[in-house]
Tab-separated table of C-alpha atoms in Angstrom:
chain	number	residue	atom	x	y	z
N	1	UNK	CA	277.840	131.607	129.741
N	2	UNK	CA	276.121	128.355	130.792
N	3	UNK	CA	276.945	127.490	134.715
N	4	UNK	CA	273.577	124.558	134.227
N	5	UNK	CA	275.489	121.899	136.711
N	6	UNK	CA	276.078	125.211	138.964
N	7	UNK	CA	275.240	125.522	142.953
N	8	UNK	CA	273.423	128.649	143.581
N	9	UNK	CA	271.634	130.908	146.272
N	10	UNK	CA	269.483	133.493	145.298
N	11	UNK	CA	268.093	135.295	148.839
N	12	UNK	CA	266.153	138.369	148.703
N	13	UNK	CA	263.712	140.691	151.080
N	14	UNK	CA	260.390	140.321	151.525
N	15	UNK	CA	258.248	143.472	149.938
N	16	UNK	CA	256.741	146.668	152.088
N	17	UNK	CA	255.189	145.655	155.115
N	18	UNK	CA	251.856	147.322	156.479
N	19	UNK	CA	253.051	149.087	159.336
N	20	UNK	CA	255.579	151.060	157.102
N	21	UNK	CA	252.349	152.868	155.643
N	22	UNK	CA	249.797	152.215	158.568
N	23	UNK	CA	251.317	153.523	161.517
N	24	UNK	CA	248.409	152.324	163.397
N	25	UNK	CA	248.727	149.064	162.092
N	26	UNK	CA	250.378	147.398	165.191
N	27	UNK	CA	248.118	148.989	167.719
N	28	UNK	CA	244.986	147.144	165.905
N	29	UNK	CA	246.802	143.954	165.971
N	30	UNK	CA	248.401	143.630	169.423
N	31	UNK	CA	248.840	139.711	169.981
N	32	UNK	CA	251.391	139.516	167.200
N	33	UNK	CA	252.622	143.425	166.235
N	34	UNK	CA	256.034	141.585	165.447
N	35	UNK	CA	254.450	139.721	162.190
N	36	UNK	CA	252.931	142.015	159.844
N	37	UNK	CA	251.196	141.020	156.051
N	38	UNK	CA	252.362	142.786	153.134
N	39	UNK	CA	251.027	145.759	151.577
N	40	UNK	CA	249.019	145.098	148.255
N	41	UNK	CA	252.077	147.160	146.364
N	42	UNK	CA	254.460	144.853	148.662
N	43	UNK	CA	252.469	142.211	146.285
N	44	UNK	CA	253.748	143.638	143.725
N	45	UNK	CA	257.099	144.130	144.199
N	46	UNK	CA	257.463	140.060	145.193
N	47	UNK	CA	256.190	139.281	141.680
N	48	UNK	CA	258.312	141.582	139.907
N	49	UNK	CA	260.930	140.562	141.812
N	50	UNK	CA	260.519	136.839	141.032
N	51	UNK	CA	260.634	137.447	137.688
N	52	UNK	CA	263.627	139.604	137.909
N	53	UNK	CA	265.139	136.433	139.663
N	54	UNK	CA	264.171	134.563	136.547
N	55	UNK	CA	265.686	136.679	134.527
N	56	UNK	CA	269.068	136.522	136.259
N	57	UNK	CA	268.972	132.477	136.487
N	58	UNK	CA	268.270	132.860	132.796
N	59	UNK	CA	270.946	135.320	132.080
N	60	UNK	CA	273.983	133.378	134.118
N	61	UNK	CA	272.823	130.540	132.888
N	62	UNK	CA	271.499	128.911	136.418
N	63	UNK	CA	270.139	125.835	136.849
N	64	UNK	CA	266.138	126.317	137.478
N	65	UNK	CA	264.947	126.383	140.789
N	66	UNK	CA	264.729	123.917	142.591
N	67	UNK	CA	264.245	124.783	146.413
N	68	UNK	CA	262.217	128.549	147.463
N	69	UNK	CA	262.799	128.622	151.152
N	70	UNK	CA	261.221	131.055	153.307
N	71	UNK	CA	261.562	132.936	156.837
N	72	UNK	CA	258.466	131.752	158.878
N	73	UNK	CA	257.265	135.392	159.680
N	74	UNK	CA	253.889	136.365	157.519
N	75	UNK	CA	255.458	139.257	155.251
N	76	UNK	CA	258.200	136.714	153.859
N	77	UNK	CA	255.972	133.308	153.335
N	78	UNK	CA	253.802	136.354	151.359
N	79	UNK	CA	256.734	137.581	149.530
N	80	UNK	CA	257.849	133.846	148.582
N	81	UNK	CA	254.454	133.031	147.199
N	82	UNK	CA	254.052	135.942	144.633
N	83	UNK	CA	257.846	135.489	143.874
N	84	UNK	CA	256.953	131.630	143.254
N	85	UNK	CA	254.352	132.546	140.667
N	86	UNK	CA	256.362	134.307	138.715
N	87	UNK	CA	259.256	132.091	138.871
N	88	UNK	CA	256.511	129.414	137.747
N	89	UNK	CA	257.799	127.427	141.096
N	90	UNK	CA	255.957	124.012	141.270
N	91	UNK	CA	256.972	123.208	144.655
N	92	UNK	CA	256.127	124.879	147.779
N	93	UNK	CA	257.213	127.676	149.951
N	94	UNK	CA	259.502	125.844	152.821
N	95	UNK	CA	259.407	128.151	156.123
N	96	UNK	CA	263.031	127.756	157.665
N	97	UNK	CA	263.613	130.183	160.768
N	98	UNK	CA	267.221	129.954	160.291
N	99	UNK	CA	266.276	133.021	157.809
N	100	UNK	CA	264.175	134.769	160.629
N	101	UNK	CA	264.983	138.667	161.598
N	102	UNK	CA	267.192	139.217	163.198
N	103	UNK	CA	266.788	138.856	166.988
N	104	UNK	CA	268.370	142.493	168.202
N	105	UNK	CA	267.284	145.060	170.455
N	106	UNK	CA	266.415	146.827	167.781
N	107	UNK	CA	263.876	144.183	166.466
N	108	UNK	CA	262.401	144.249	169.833
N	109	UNK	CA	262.270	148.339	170.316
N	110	UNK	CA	260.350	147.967	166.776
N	111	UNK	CA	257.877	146.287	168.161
N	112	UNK	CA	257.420	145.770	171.793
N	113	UNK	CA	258.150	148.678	173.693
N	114	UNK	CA	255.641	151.450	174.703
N	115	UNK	CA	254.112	153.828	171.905
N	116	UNK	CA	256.004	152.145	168.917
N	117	UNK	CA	254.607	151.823	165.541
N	118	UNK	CA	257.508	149.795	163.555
N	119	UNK	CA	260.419	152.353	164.048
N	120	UNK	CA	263.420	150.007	163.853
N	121	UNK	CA	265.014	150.073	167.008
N	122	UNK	CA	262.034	151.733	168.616
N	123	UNK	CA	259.824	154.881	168.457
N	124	UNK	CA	262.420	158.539	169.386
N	125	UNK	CA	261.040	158.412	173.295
N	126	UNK	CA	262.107	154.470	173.154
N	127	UNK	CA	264.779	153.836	171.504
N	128	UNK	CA	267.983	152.290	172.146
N	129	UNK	CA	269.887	152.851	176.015
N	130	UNK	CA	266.413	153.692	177.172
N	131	UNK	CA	265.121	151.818	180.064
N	132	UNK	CA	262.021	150.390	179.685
N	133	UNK	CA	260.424	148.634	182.711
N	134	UNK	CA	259.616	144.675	182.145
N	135	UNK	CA	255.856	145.300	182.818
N	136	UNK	CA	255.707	147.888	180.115
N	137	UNK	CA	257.110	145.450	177.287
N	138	UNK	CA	254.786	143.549	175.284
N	139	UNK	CA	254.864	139.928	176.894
N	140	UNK	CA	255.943	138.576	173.733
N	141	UNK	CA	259.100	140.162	174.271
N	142	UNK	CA	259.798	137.997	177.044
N	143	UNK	CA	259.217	134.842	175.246
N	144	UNK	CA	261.660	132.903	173.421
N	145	UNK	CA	262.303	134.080	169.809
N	146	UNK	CA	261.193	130.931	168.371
N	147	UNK	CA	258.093	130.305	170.222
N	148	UNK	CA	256.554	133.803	168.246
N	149	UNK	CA	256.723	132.085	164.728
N	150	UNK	CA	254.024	130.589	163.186
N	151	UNK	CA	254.583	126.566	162.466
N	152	UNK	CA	254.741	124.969	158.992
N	153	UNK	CA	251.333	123.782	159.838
N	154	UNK	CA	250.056	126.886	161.167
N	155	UNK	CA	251.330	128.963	157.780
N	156	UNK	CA	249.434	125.823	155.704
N	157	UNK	CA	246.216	126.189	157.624
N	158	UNK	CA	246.701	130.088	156.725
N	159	UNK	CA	247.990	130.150	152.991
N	160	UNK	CA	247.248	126.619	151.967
N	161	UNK	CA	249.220	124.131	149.706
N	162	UNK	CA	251.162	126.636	148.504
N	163	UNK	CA	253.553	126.041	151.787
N	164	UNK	CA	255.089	122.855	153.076
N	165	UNK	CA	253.243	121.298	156.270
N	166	UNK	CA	254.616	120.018	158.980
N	167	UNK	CA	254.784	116.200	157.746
N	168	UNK	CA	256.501	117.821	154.200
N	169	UNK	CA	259.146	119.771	155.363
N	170	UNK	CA	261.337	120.034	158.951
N	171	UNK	CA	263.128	123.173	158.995
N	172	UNK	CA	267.074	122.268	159.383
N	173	UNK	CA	267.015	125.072	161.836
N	174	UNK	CA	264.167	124.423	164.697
N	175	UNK	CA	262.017	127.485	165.934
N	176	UNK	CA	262.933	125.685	169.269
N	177	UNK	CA	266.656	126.387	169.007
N	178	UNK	CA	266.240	130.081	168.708
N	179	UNK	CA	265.745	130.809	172.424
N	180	UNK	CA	267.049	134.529	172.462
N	181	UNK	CA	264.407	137.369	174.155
N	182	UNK	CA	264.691	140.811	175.654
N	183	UNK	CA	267.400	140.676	177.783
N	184	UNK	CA	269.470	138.185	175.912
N	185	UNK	CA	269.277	138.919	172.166
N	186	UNK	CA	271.192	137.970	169.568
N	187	UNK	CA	274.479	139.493	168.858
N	188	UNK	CA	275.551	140.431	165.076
N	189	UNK	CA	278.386	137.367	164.271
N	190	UNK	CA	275.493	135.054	165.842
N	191	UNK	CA	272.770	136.069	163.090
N	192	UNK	CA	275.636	136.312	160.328
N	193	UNK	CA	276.544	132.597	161.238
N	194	UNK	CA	272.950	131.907	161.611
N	195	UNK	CA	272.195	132.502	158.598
N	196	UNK	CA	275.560	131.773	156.611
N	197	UNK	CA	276.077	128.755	158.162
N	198	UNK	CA	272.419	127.328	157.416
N	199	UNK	CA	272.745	128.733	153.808
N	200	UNK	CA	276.260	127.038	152.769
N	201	UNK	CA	274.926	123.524	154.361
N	202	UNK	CA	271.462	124.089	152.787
N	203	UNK	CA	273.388	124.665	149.275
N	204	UNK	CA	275.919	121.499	149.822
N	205	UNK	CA	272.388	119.287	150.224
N	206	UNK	CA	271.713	120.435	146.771
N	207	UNK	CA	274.664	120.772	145.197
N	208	UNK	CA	274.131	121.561	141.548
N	209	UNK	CA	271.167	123.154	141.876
N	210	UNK	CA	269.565	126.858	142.674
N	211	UNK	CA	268.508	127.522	145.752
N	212	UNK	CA	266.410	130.650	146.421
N	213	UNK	CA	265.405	132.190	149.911
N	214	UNK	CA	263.199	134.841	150.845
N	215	UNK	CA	264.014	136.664	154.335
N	216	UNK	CA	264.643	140.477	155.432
N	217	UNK	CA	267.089	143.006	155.228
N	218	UNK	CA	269.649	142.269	158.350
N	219	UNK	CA	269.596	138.297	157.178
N	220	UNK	CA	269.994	139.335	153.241
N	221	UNK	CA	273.003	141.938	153.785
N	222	UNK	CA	274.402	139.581	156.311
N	223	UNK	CA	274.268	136.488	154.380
N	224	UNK	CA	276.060	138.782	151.266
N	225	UNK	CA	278.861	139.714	154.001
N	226	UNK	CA	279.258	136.084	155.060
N	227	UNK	CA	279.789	134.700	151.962
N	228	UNK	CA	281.308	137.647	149.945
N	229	UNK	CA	283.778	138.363	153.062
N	230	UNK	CA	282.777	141.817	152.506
N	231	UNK	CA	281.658	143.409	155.844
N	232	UNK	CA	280.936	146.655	154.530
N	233	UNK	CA	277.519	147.633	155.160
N	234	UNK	CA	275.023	148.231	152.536
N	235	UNK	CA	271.613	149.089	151.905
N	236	UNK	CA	269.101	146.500	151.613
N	237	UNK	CA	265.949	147.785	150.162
N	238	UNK	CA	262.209	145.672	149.526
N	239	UNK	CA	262.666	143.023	147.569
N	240	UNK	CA	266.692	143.619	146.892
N	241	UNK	CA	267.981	140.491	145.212
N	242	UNK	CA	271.769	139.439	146.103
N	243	UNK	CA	272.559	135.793	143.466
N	244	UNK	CA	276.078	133.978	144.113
N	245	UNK	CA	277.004	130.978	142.716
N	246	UNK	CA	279.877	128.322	144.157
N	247	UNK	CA	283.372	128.654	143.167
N	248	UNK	CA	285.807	126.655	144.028
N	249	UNK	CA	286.135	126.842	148.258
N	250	UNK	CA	284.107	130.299	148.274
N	251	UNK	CA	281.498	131.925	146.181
N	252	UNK	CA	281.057	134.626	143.321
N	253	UNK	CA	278.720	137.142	143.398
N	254	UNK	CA	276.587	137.469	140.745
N	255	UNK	CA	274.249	140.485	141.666
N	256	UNK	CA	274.323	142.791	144.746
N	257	UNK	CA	271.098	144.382	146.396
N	258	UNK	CA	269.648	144.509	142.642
N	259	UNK	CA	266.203	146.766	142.634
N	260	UNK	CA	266.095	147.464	139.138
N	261	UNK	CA	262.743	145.160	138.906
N	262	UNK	CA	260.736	148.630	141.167
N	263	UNK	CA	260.575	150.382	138.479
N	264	UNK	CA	258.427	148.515	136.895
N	265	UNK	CA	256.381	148.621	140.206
N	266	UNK	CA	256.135	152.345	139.625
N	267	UNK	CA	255.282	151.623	136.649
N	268	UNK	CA	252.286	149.571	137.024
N	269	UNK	CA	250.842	151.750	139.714
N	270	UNK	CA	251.484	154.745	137.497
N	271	UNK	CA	249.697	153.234	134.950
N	272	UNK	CA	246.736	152.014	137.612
N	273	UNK	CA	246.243	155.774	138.812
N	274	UNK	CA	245.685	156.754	134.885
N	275	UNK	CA	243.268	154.343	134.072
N	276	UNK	CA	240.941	155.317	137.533
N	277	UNK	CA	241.410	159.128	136.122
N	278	UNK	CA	239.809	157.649	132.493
């Protein structure tokens, strides 16, 4: 069924991070352990998973896409690039914090307290109700939450025209605005509206048209609860694809956590490790 003059959001997670395989990852990059790159089969995963986003605009009959937003942290703007390819995206990759992790204890345990490696809310010695003294945290846990991201400009200067600059794009959510840190972090209903609210003004700016995001799993499964009003919780793997498209005063979903696209990740690697055995 053709929905062409539909409004749509697409959001999705970004693909497996470093640290999850290189626990020593974070300790070899201590000024920003919060922000790591994607692993090369993370790479992998955002490709197949922009064409599996393809596939579903194609198969509900979406208008093409016409925005691919991204959460300013590295392993998303990644994610967003590989998934542009494959959607054959002609614009560029538009960093909006308003899709940044969420700002919990957890995020912070994960990476800023003593002896963690990326253990979400913090290593077993560390983790959450455990005091931690404010000299032992890393001082980017102190900071405001917005001051850690990288700029449009900054991601530019790093991944080049395939992201928006500073004079292309102003997120509609400033880095500025997000002043939570250790101490004061953000509670769950403020990341769901966060991220809801930023998402069903984005959409009503482009009304008619499909909007896709790229951001990580607390955001995604939020964002699915906001707009679904379904606050069960649900697993949100790499690169898990949630589509809903506008109906009426509310919105229909269209795909939930979809992850049928790894298996052709397993696929490809499978094949990989038989040709190096040829």
């Amino acid at each position: 069924m053709s929905q062409s003059g539909a409004t749509a959001i697409i959001i999705f997670r970004h693909g497996e991070r470093m640290d999850a395989v290189d626990k020593n990852w974070m300790a070899s990059n201590p000024d920003r352990p919060f922000d790591p790159p994607l692993t090369k089969r993370g790479e992998l995963m955002a490709s197949k998973a922009g064409a599996a986003i393809q596939s579903i605009i194609e198969q509900e009959g979406l208008p093409p896409v016409a925005k691919l937003l991204s959460s300013p942290l590295v392993r998303c703007i990644q994610t967003a690039i590989e998934a542009g390819k494959s959607l054959k995206f002609e614009g560029k990759v538009e960093p909006e914090p308003a899709l940044s992790e969420i700002i919990w204890e957890e995020w912070y345990r994960s990476w800023g307290v003593p002896g963690t490696s990326g253990e979400w809310g913090g290593p077993p010695h560390c983790g959450l109700g455990v005091p931690v003294a404010l000299e032992d945290l890393h001082p980017a846990a102190l900071r405001p939450a917005g001051e850690l991201y990288l700029s449009p400009a900054e991601l530019q200067r790093q991944f080049g025209d395939a992201v928006a600059g500073s004079e292309e794009y102003q997120p509609s959510v400033p880095a500025a605005s997000l002043k939570y840190c250790w101490g004061n972090v953000e509670t769950k209903e403020d990341s769901r509206l966060r991220v809801g609210k930023f998402a069903e003004s984005y959409s009503a700016q482009n009304e008619g048209k499909t909007v896709v995001m790229c951001s990580h799993g607390g955001p995604t499964s939020l964002l699915y609860q906001h707009l679904s009003n379904n606050h069960e919780g649900l697993e949100t793997g790499y690169t898990a694809i949630f589509a809903f498209v506008k109906d009426g005063a509310g919105w229909k979903v269209l795909r939930t956590a979809c992850t049928a696209h790894l298996g052709e990740v397993d696929a490809v690697e499978l094949g990989l490790q038989y040709a190096q055995t040829k």
